[in-house]
PDB file of N, CA, C and O in Angstrom:
ATOM      1  N   UNK A1256     130.015  47.049 -76.448  1.00  0.00           N
ATOM      2  CA  UNK A1256     129.139  47.376 -75.331  1.00  0.00           C
ATOM      3  C   UNK A1256     129.939  47.940 -74.183  1.00  0.00           C
ATOM      4  O   UNK A1256     131.041  47.507 -73.940  1.00  0.00           O
ATOM      5  N   UNK A1257     129.327  48.829 -73.420  1.00  0.00           N
ATOM      6  CA  UNK A1257     129.979  49.393 -72.254  1.00  0.00           C
ATOM      7  C   UNK A1257     129.903  48.439 -71.083  1.00  0.00           C
ATOM      8  O   UNK A1257     129.147  47.477 -71.088  1.00  0.00           O
ATOM      9  N   UNK A1258     130.673  48.682 -70.059  1.00  0.00           N
ATOM     10  CA  UNK A1258     130.674  47.818 -68.884  1.00  0.00           C
ATOM     11  C   UNK A1258     129.303  47.826 -68.245  1.00  0.00           C
ATOM     12  O   UNK A1258     128.714  48.872 -68.014  1.00  0.00           O
ATOM     13  N   UNK A1259     128.756  46.651 -68.010  1.00  0.00           N
ATOM     14  CA  UNK A1259     127.457  46.537 -67.373  1.00  0.00           C
ATOM     15  C   UNK A1259     126.286  46.711 -68.320  1.00  0.00           C
ATOM     16  O   UNK A1259     125.149  46.530 -67.932  1.00  0.00           O
ATOM     17  N   UNK A1260     126.548  47.069 -69.568  1.00  0.00           N
ATOM     18  CA  UNK A1260     125.480  47.238 -70.548  1.00  0.00           C
ATOM     19  C   UNK A1260     125.331  45.942 -71.332  1.00  0.00           C
ATOM     20  O   UNK A1260     126.304  45.438 -71.882  1.00  0.00           O
ATOM     21  N   UNK A1261     124.098  45.429 -71.390  1.00  0.00           N
ATOM     22  CA  UNK A1261     123.922  44.186 -72.148  1.00  0.00           C
ATOM     23  C   UNK A1261     124.232  44.402 -73.628  1.00  0.00           C
ATOM     24  O   UNK A1261     123.930  45.458 -74.189  1.00  0.00           O
ATOM     25  N   UNK A1262     124.862  43.399 -74.231  1.00  0.00           N
ATOM     26  CA  UNK A1262     125.213  43.489 -75.645  1.00  0.00           C
ATOM     27  C   UNK A1262     123.955  43.307 -76.489  1.00  0.00           C
ATOM     28  O   UNK A1262     123.098  42.483 -76.202  1.00  0.00           O
ATOM     29  N   UNK A1263     123.860  44.081 -77.542  1.00  0.00           N
ATOM     30  CA  UNK A1263     122.760  43.960 -78.484  1.00  0.00           C
ATOM     31  C   UNK A1263     122.797  42.551 -79.088  1.00  0.00           C
ATOM     32  O   UNK A1263     123.848  42.108 -79.543  1.00  0.00           O
ATOM     33  N   UNK A1264     121.669  41.831 -79.099  1.00  0.00           N
ATOM     34  CA  UNK A1264     121.671  40.467 -79.640  1.00  0.00           C
ATOM     35  C   UNK A1264     122.152  40.403 -81.094  1.00  0.00           C
ATOM     36  O   UNK A1264     122.832  39.453 -81.471  1.00  0.00           O
ATOM     37  N   UNK A1265     121.829  41.397 -81.888  1.00  0.00           N
ATOM     38  CA  UNK A1265     122.287  41.408 -83.285  1.00  0.00           C
ATOM     39  C   UNK A1265     123.805  41.543 -83.350  1.00  0.00           C
ATOM     40  O   UNK A1265     124.458  40.895 -84.175  1.00  0.00           O
ATOM     41  N   UNK A1266     124.377  42.367 -82.486  1.00  0.00           N
ATOM     42  CA  UNK A1266     125.832  42.516 -82.447  1.00  0.00           C
ATOM     43  C   UNK A1266     126.496  41.220 -82.000  1.00  0.00           C
ATOM     44  O   UNK A1266     127.519  40.815 -82.545  1.00  0.00           O
ATOM     45  N   UNK A1267     125.905  40.580 -81.012  1.00  0.00           N
ATOM     46  CA  UNK A1267     126.453  39.319 -80.518  1.00  0.00           C
ATOM     47  C   UNK A1267     126.419  38.263 -81.614  1.00  0.00           C
ATOM     48  O   UNK A1267     127.384  37.515 -81.807  1.00  0.00           O
ATOM     49  N   UNK A1268     125.322  38.200 -82.353  1.00  0.00           N
ATOM     50  CA  UNK A1268     125.197  37.236 -83.439  1.00  0.00           C
ATOM     51  C   UNK A1268     126.211  37.533 -84.542  1.00  0.00           C
ATOM     52  O   UNK A1268     126.860  36.624 -85.062  1.00  0.00           O
ATOM     53  N   UNK A1269     126.367  38.800 -84.884  1.00  0.00           N
ATOM     54  CA  UNK A1269     127.333  39.181 -85.919  1.00  0.00           C
ATOM     55  C   UNK A1269     128.754  38.815 -85.501  1.00  0.00           C
ATOM     56  O   UNK A1269     129.532  38.302 -86.312  1.00  0.00           O
ATOM     57  N   UNK A1270     129.095  39.049 -84.240  1.00  0.00           N
ATOM     58  CA  UNK A1270     130.425  38.697 -83.740  1.00  0.00           C
ATOM     59  C   UNK A1270     130.651  37.193 -83.814  1.00  0.00           C
ATOM     60  O   UNK A1270     131.701  36.724 -84.253  1.00  0.00           O
ATOM     61  N   UNK A1271     129.660  36.440 -83.386  1.00  0.00           N
ATOM     62  CA  UNK A1271     129.796  34.977 -83.390  1.00  0.00           C
ATOM     63  C   UNK A1271     129.882  34.456 -84.821  1.00  0.00           C
ATOM     64  O   UNK A1271     130.692  33.580 -85.120  1.00  0.00           O
ATOM     65  N   UNK A1272     129.056  35.001 -85.701  1.00  0.00           N
ATOM     66  CA  UNK A1272     129.078  34.574 -87.099  1.00  0.00           C
ATOM     67  C   UNK A1272     130.439  34.871 -87.721  1.00  0.00           C
ATOM     68  O   UNK A1272     130.988  34.052 -88.455  1.00  0.00           O
ATOM     69  N   UNK A1273     130.983  36.029 -87.396  1.00  0.00           N
ATOM     70  CA  UNK A1273     132.301  36.384 -87.915  1.00  0.00           C
ATOM     71  C   UNK A1273     133.341  35.361 -87.476  1.00  0.00           C
ATOM     72  O   UNK A1273     134.144  34.885 -88.282  1.00  0.00           O
ATOM     73  N   UNK A1274     133.328  34.993 -86.227  1.00  0.00           N
ATOM     74  CA  UNK A1274     134.282  34.009 -85.700  1.00  0.00           C
ATOM     75  C   UNK A1274     134.079  32.641 -86.345  1.00  0.00           C
ATOM     76  O   UNK A1274     135.046  31.974 -86.719  1.00  0.00           O
ATOM     77  N   UNK A1275     132.836  32.202 -86.451  1.00  0.00           N
ATOM     78  CA  UNK A1275     132.533  30.874 -86.962  1.00  0.00           C
ATOM     79  C   UNK A1275     132.801  30.765 -88.465  1.00  0.00           C
ATOM     80  O   UNK A1275     133.278  29.737 -88.941  1.00  0.00           O
ATOM     81  N   UNK A1276     132.465  31.802 -89.224  1.00  0.00           N
ATOM     82  CA  UNK A1276     132.508  31.722 -90.682  1.00  0.00           C
ATOM     83  C   UNK A1276     133.840  32.137 -91.292  1.00  0.00           C
ATOM     84  O   UNK A1276     134.101  31.831 -92.457  1.00  0.00           O
ATOM     85  N   UNK A1277     134.689  32.824 -90.533  1.00  0.00           N
ATOM     86  CA  UNK A1277     135.948  33.335 -91.096  1.00  0.00           C
ATOM     87  C   UNK A1277     136.764  32.270 -91.843  1.00  0.00           C
ATOM     88  O   UNK A1277     137.189  32.518 -92.963  1.00  0.00           O
ATOM     89  N   UNK A1278     136.997  31.086 -91.265  1.00  0.00           N
ATOM     90  CA  UNK A1278     137.807  30.102 -92.000  1.00  0.00           C
ATOM     91  C   UNK A1278     137.162  29.660 -93.315  1.00  0.00           C
ATOM     92  O   UNK A1278     137.852  29.509 -94.333  1.00  0.00           O
ATOM     93  N   UNK A1279     135.854  29.459 -93.320  1.00  0.00           N
ATOM     94  CA  UNK A1279     135.167  29.017 -94.533  1.00  0.00           C
ATOM     95  C   UNK A1279     135.196  30.104 -95.605  1.00  0.00           C
ATOM     96  O   UNK A1279     135.444  29.824 -96.783  1.00  0.00           O
ATOM     97  N   UNK A1280     134.956  31.333 -95.205  1.00  0.00           N
ATOM     98  CA  UNK A1280     134.978  32.446 -96.160  1.00  0.00           C
ATOM     99  C   UNK A1280     136.399  32.653 -96.681  1.00  0.00           C
ATOM    100  O   UNK A1280     136.608  32.879 -97.883  1.00  0.00           O
ATOM    101  N   UNK A1281     137.377  32.534 -95.811  1.00  0.00           N
ATOM    102  CA  UNK A1281     138.776  32.704 -96.226  1.00  0.00           C
ATOM    103  C   UNK A1281     139.154  31.670 -97.282  1.00  0.00           C
ATOM    104  O   UNK A1281     139.852  31.992 -98.246  1.00  0.00           O
ATOM    105  N   UNK A1282     138.688  30.437 -97.131  1.00  0.00           N
ATOM    106  CA  UNK A1282     138.995  29.392 -98.116  1.00  0.00           C
ATOM    107  C   UNK A1282     138.382  29.737 -99.469  1.00  0.00           C
ATOM    108  O   UNK A1282     139.017  29.556-100.520  1.00  0.00           O
ATOM    109  N   UNK A1283     137.158  30.257 -99.459  1.00  0.00           N
ATOM    110  CA  UNK A1283     136.520  30.654-100.719  1.00  0.00           C
ATOM    111  C   UNK A1283     137.252  31.824-101.361  1.00  0.00           C
ATOM    112  O   UNK A1283     137.483  31.850-102.570  1.00  0.00           O
ATOM    113  N   UNK A1284     137.643  32.788-100.555  1.00  0.00           N
ATOM    114  CA  UNK A1284     138.374  33.952-101.064  1.00  0.00           C
ATOM    115  C   UNK A1284     139.728  33.514-101.632  1.00  0.00           C
ATOM    116  O   UNK A1284     140.134  33.976-102.704  1.00  0.00           O
ATOM    117  N   UNK A1285     140.401  32.594-100.948  1.00  0.00           N
ATOM    118  CA  UNK A1285     141.684  32.091-101.448  1.00  0.00           C
ATOM    119  C   UNK A1285     141.513  31.464-102.827  1.00  0.00           C
ATOM    120  O   UNK A1285     142.349  31.655-103.718  1.00  0.00           O
ATOM    121  N   UNK A1286     140.428  30.716-103.012  1.00  0.00           N
ATOM    122  CA  UNK A1286     140.169  30.069-104.298  1.00  0.00           C
ATOM    123  C   UNK A1286     139.961  31.115-105.400  1.00  0.00           C
ATOM    124  O   UNK A1286     140.519  30.997-106.486  1.00  0.00           O
ATOM    125  N   UNK A1287     139.189  32.142-105.103  1.00  0.00           N
ATOM    126  CA  UNK A1287     138.943  33.195-106.094  1.00  0.00           C
ATOM    127  C   UNK A1287     140.231  33.975-106.374  1.00  0.00           C
ATOM    128  O   UNK A1287     140.522  34.327-107.526  1.00  0.00           O
ATOM    129  N   UNK A1288     141.030  34.233-105.342  1.00  0.00           N
ATOM    130  CA  UNK A1288     142.301  34.939-105.548  1.00  0.00           C
ATOM    131  C   UNK A1288     143.232  34.140-106.451  1.00  0.00           C
ATOM    132  O   UNK A1288     143.913  34.707-107.309  1.00  0.00           O
ATOM    133  N   UNK A1289     143.270  32.815-106.271  1.00  0.00           N
ATOM    134  CA  UNK A1289     144.113  31.963-107.126  1.00  0.00           C
ATOM    135  C   UNK A1289     143.626  32.044-108.572  1.00  0.00           C
ATOM    136  O   UNK A1289     144.444  32.108-109.509  1.00  0.00           O
ATOM    137  N   UNK A1290     142.326  32.042-108.763  1.00  0.00           N
ATOM    138  CA  UNK A1290     141.776  32.180-110.114  1.00  0.00           C
ATOM    139  C   UNK A1290     142.155  33.529-110.712  1.00  0.00           C
ATOM    140  O   UNK A1290     142.507  33.615-111.893  1.00  0.00           O
ATOM    141  N   UNK A1291     142.079  34.576-109.911  1.00  0.00           N
ATOM    142  CA  UNK A1291     142.401  35.924-110.392  1.00  0.00           C
ATOM    143  C   UNK A1291     143.858  36.008-110.833  1.00  0.00           C
ATOM    144  O   UNK A1291     144.168  36.650-111.849  1.00  0.00           O
ATOM    145  N   UNK A1292     144.733  35.349-110.089  1.00  0.00           N
ATOM    146  CA  UNK A1292     146.156  35.352-110.472  1.00  0.00           C
ATOM    147  C   UNK A1292     146.377  34.588-111.774  1.00  0.00           C
ATOM    148  O   UNK A1292     147.240  34.942-112.573  1.00  0.00           O
ATOM    149  N   UNK A1293     145.601  33.523-111.989  1.00  0.00           N
ATOM    150  CA  UNK A1293     145.777  32.684-113.174  1.00  0.00           C
ATOM    151  C   UNK A1293     145.094  33.253-114.414  1.00  0.00           C
ATOM    152  O   UNK A1293     145.495  32.954-115.533  1.00  0.00           O
ATOM    153  N   UNK A1294     144.068  34.063-114.220  1.00  0.00           N
ATOM    154  CA  UNK A1294     143.294  34.584-115.351  1.00  0.00           C
ATOM    155  C   UNK A1294     144.081  35.636-116.116  1.00  0.00           C
ATOM    156  O   UNK A1294     144.794  36.442-115.529  1.00  0.00           O
ATOM    157  N   UNK A1295     143.902  35.623-117.427  1.00  0.00           N
ATOM    158  CA  UNK A1295     144.580  36.601-118.267  1.00  0.00           C
ATOM    159  C   UNK A1295     143.749  37.851-118.499  1.00  0.00           C
ATOM    160  O   UNK A1295     144.249  38.850-119.002  1.00  0.00           O
ATOM    161  N   UNK A1296     142.459  37.791-118.122  1.00  0.00           N
ATOM    162  CA  UNK A1296     141.573  38.936-118.318  1.00  0.00           C
ATOM    163  C   UNK A1296     140.384  38.804-117.372  1.00  0.00           C
ATOM    164  O   UNK A1296     140.162  37.742-116.774  1.00  0.00           O
ATOM    165  N   UNK A1297     139.624  39.882-117.242  1.00  0.00           N
ATOM    166  CA  UNK A1297     138.419  39.813-116.408  1.00  0.00           C
ATOM    167  C   UNK A1297     137.414  38.827-116.977  1.00  0.00           C
ATOM    168  O   UNK A1297     136.736  38.115-116.225  1.00  0.00           O
ATOM    169  N   UNK A1298     137.340  38.757-118.303  1.00  0.00           N
ATOM    170  CA  UNK A1298     136.425  37.815-118.935  1.00  0.00           C
ATOM    171  C   UNK A1298     136.816  36.374-118.591  1.00  0.00           C
ATOM    172  O   UNK A1298     135.967  35.532-118.309  1.00  0.00           O
ATOM    173  N   UNK A1299     138.120  36.090-118.612  1.00  0.00           N
ATOM    174  CA  UNK A1299     138.596  34.753-118.269  1.00  0.00           C
ATOM    175  C   UNK A1299     138.316  34.449-116.795  1.00  0.00           C
ATOM    176  O   UNK A1299     137.904  33.337-116.452  1.00  0.00           O
ATOM    177  N   UNK A1300     138.529  35.425-115.938  1.00  0.00           N
ATOM    178  CA  UNK A1300     138.235  35.243-114.515  1.00  0.00           C
ATOM    179  C   UNK A1300     136.754  34.932-114.325  1.00  0.00           C
ATOM    180  O   UNK A1300     136.395  34.019-113.584  1.00  0.00           O
ATOM    181  N   UNK A1301     135.915  35.673-115.008  1.00  0.00           N
ATOM    182  CA  UNK A1301     134.469  35.436-114.918  1.00  0.00           C
ATOM    183  C   UNK A1301     134.134  34.004-115.318  1.00  0.00           C
ATOM    184  O   UNK A1301     133.395  33.317-114.629  1.00  0.00           O
ATOM    185  N   UNK A1302     134.703  33.553-116.420  1.00  0.00           N
ATOM    186  CA  UNK A1302     134.442  32.190-116.888  1.00  0.00           C
ATOM    187  C   UNK A1302     134.962  31.154-115.891  1.00  0.00           C
ATOM    188  O   UNK A1302     134.316  30.126-115.664  1.00  0.00           O
ATOM    189  N   UNK A1303     136.112  31.422-115.316  1.00  0.00           N
ATOM    190  CA  UNK A1303     136.683  30.494-114.329  1.00  0.00           C
ATOM    191  C   UNK A1303     135.779  30.395-113.100  1.00  0.00           C
ATOM    192  O   UNK A1303     135.537  29.305-112.586  1.00  0.00           O
ATOM    193  N   UNK A1304     135.288  31.536-112.638  1.00  0.00           N
ATOM    194  CA  UNK A1304     134.408  31.543-111.463  1.00  0.00           C
ATOM    195  C   UNK A1304     133.111  30.817-111.785  1.00  0.00           C
ATOM    196  O   UNK A1304     132.642  29.985-110.988  1.00  0.00           O
ATOM    197  N   UNK A1305     132.528  31.092-112.934  1.00  0.00           N
ATOM    198  CA  UNK A1305     131.283  30.424-113.311  1.00  0.00           C
ATOM    199  C   UNK A1305     131.484  28.911-113.444  1.00  0.00           C
ATOM    200  O   UNK A1305     130.640  28.126-113.018  1.00  0.00           O
ATOM    201  N   UNK A1306     132.612  28.502-114.021  1.00  0.00           N
ATOM    202  CA  UNK A1306     132.894  27.082-114.185  1.00  0.00           C
ATOM    203  C   UNK A1306     133.104  26.385-112.839  1.00  0.00           C
ATOM    204  O   UNK A1306     132.741  25.220-112.667  1.00  0.00           O
ATOM    205  N   UNK A1307     133.677  27.085-111.883  1.00  0.00           N
ATOM    206  CA  UNK A1307     133.981  26.485-110.575  1.00  0.00           C
ATOM    207  C   UNK A1307     132.825  26.583-109.589  1.00  0.00           C
ATOM    208  O   UNK A1307     132.849  25.939-108.544  1.00  0.00           O
ATOM    209  N   UNK A1308     131.808  27.364-109.915  1.00  0.00           N
ATOM    210  CA  UNK A1308     130.730  27.639-108.969  1.00  0.00           C
ATOM    211  C   UNK A1308     130.109  26.365-108.409  1.00  0.00           C
ATOM    212  O   UNK A1308     129.895  26.245-107.205  1.00  0.00           O
ATOM    213  N   UNK A1309     129.829  25.399-109.268  1.00  0.00           N
ATOM    214  CA  UNK A1309     129.211  24.151-108.816  1.00  0.00           C
ATOM    215  C   UNK A1309     130.156  23.296-107.980  1.00  0.00           C
ATOM    216  O   UNK A1309     129.712  22.386-107.280  1.00  0.00           O
ATOM    217  N   UNK A1310     131.443  23.575-108.053  1.00  0.00           N
ATOM    218  CA  UNK A1310     132.429  22.784-107.327  1.00  0.00           C
ATOM    219  C   UNK A1310     132.835  23.404-105.987  1.00  0.00           C
ATOM    220  O   UNK A1310     133.563  22.786-105.219  1.00  0.00           O
ATOM    221  N   UNK A1311     132.352  24.608-105.720  1.00  0.00           N
ATOM    222  CA  UNK A1311     132.698  25.283-104.461  1.00  0.00           C
ATOM    223  C   UNK A1311     132.036  24.527-103.311  1.00  0.00           C
ATOM    224  O   UNK A1311     130.840  24.248-103.332  1.00  0.00           O
ATOM    225  N   UNK A1312     132.833  24.180-102.336  1.00  0.00           N
ATOM    226  CA  UNK A1312     132.324  23.463-101.169  1.00  0.00           C
ATOM    227  C   UNK A1312     131.793  24.480-100.161  1.00  0.00           C
ATOM    228  O   UNK A1312     132.550  25.091 -99.416  1.00  0.00           O
ATOM    229  N   UNK A1313     130.478  24.664-100.163  1.00  0.00           N
ATOM    230  CA  UNK A1313     129.848  25.620 -99.256  1.00  0.00           C
ATOM    231  C   UNK A1313     129.470  24.985 -97.926  1.00  0.00           C
ATOM    232  O   UNK A1313     129.001  25.677 -97.019  1.00  0.00           O
ATOM    233  N   UNK A1314     129.688  23.698 -97.776  1.00  0.00           N
ATOM    234  CA  UNK A1314     129.316  22.990 -96.546  1.00  0.00           C
ATOM    235  C   UNK A1314     129.959  23.610 -95.300  1.00  0.00           C
ATOM    236  O   UNK A1314     129.272  23.830 -94.302  1.00  0.00           O
ATOM    237  N   UNK A1315     131.274  23.909 -95.319  1.00  0.00           N
ATOM    238  CA  UNK A1315     131.863  24.518 -94.114  1.00  0.00           C
ATOM    239  C   UNK A1315     131.196  25.842 -93.746  1.00  0.00           C
ATOM    240  O   UNK A1315     131.001  26.132 -92.569  1.00  0.00           O
ATOM    241  N   UNK A1316     130.815  26.626 -94.740  1.00  0.00           N
ATOM    242  CA  UNK A1316     130.133  27.887 -94.465  1.00  0.00           C
ATOM    243  C   UNK A1316     128.736  27.623 -93.887  1.00  0.00           C
ATOM    244  O   UNK A1316     128.323  28.271 -92.928  1.00  0.00           O
ATOM    245  N   UNK A1317     128.027  26.660 -94.453  1.00  0.00           N
ATOM    246  CA  UNK A1317     126.694  26.327 -93.947  1.00  0.00           C
ATOM    247  C   UNK A1317     126.761  25.840 -92.504  1.00  0.00           C
ATOM    248  O   UNK A1317     125.936  26.218 -91.670  1.00  0.00           O
ATOM    249  N   UNK A1318     127.752  25.035 -92.205  1.00  0.00           N
ATOM    250  CA  UNK A1318     127.925  24.531 -90.832  1.00  0.00           C
ATOM    251  C   UNK A1318     128.233  25.697 -89.889  1.00  0.00           C
ATOM    252  O   UNK A1318     127.662  25.789 -88.788  1.00  0.00           O
ATOM    253  N   UNK A1319     129.113  26.601 -90.317  1.00  0.00           N
ATOM    254  CA  UNK A1319     129.450  27.761 -89.482  1.00  0.00           C
ATOM    255  C   UNK A1319     128.226  28.628 -89.244  1.00  0.00           C
ATOM    256  O   UNK A1319     128.005  29.104 -88.119  1.00  0.00           O
ATOM    257  N   UNK A1320     127.420  28.840 -90.275  1.00  0.00           N
ATOM    258  CA  UNK A1320     126.199  29.621 -90.110  1.00  0.00           C
ATOM    259  C   UNK A1320     125.256  28.953 -89.115  1.00  0.00           C
ATOM    260  O   UNK A1320     124.671  29.613 -88.260  1.00  0.00           O
ATOM    261  N   UNK A1321     125.129  27.647 -89.227  1.00  0.00           N
ATOM    262  CA  UNK A1321     124.276  26.904 -88.296  1.00  0.00           C
ATOM    263  C   UNK A1321     124.766  27.014 -86.861  1.00  0.00           C
ATOM    264  O   UNK A1321     123.977  27.193 -85.934  1.00  0.00           O
ATOM    265  N   UNK A1322     126.079  26.907 -86.670  1.00  0.00           N
ATOM    266  CA  UNK A1322     126.638  27.014 -85.304  1.00  0.00           C
ATOM    267  C   UNK A1322     126.459  28.408 -84.740  1.00  0.00           C
ATOM    268  O   UNK A1322     126.233  28.581 -83.538  1.00  0.00           O
ATOM    269  N   UNK A1323     126.566  29.408 -85.586  1.00  0.00           N
ATOM    270  CA  UNK A1323     126.461  30.786 -85.110  1.00  0.00           C
ATOM    271  C   UNK A1323     125.046  31.145 -84.702  1.00  0.00           C
ATOM    272  O   UNK A1323     124.837  32.029 -83.875  1.00  0.00           O
ATOM    273  N   UNK A1324     124.085  30.493 -85.285  1.00  0.00           N
ATOM    274  CA  UNK A1324     122.696  30.799 -84.982  1.00  0.00           C
ATOM    275  C   UNK A1324     122.304  30.138 -83.683  1.00  0.00           C
ATOM    276  O   UNK A1324     121.471  30.371 -83.005  1.00  0.00           O
TER     277      UNK A1324
END
């Protein structure tokens, strides 16, 4: 936004969500990256992700989304 111009509410929400959710998203990405390094093929990576899906802790992301709103 320019000086003296009110920020668009959608932009403000997106900025806040980015700040709040970054750590939670980074943790999920780190987990997938570790799986990618360990997998011997795309098929194995797919199976690893599917197997881990129920174990992914989405609570930090949900909390961040709630705080950002």
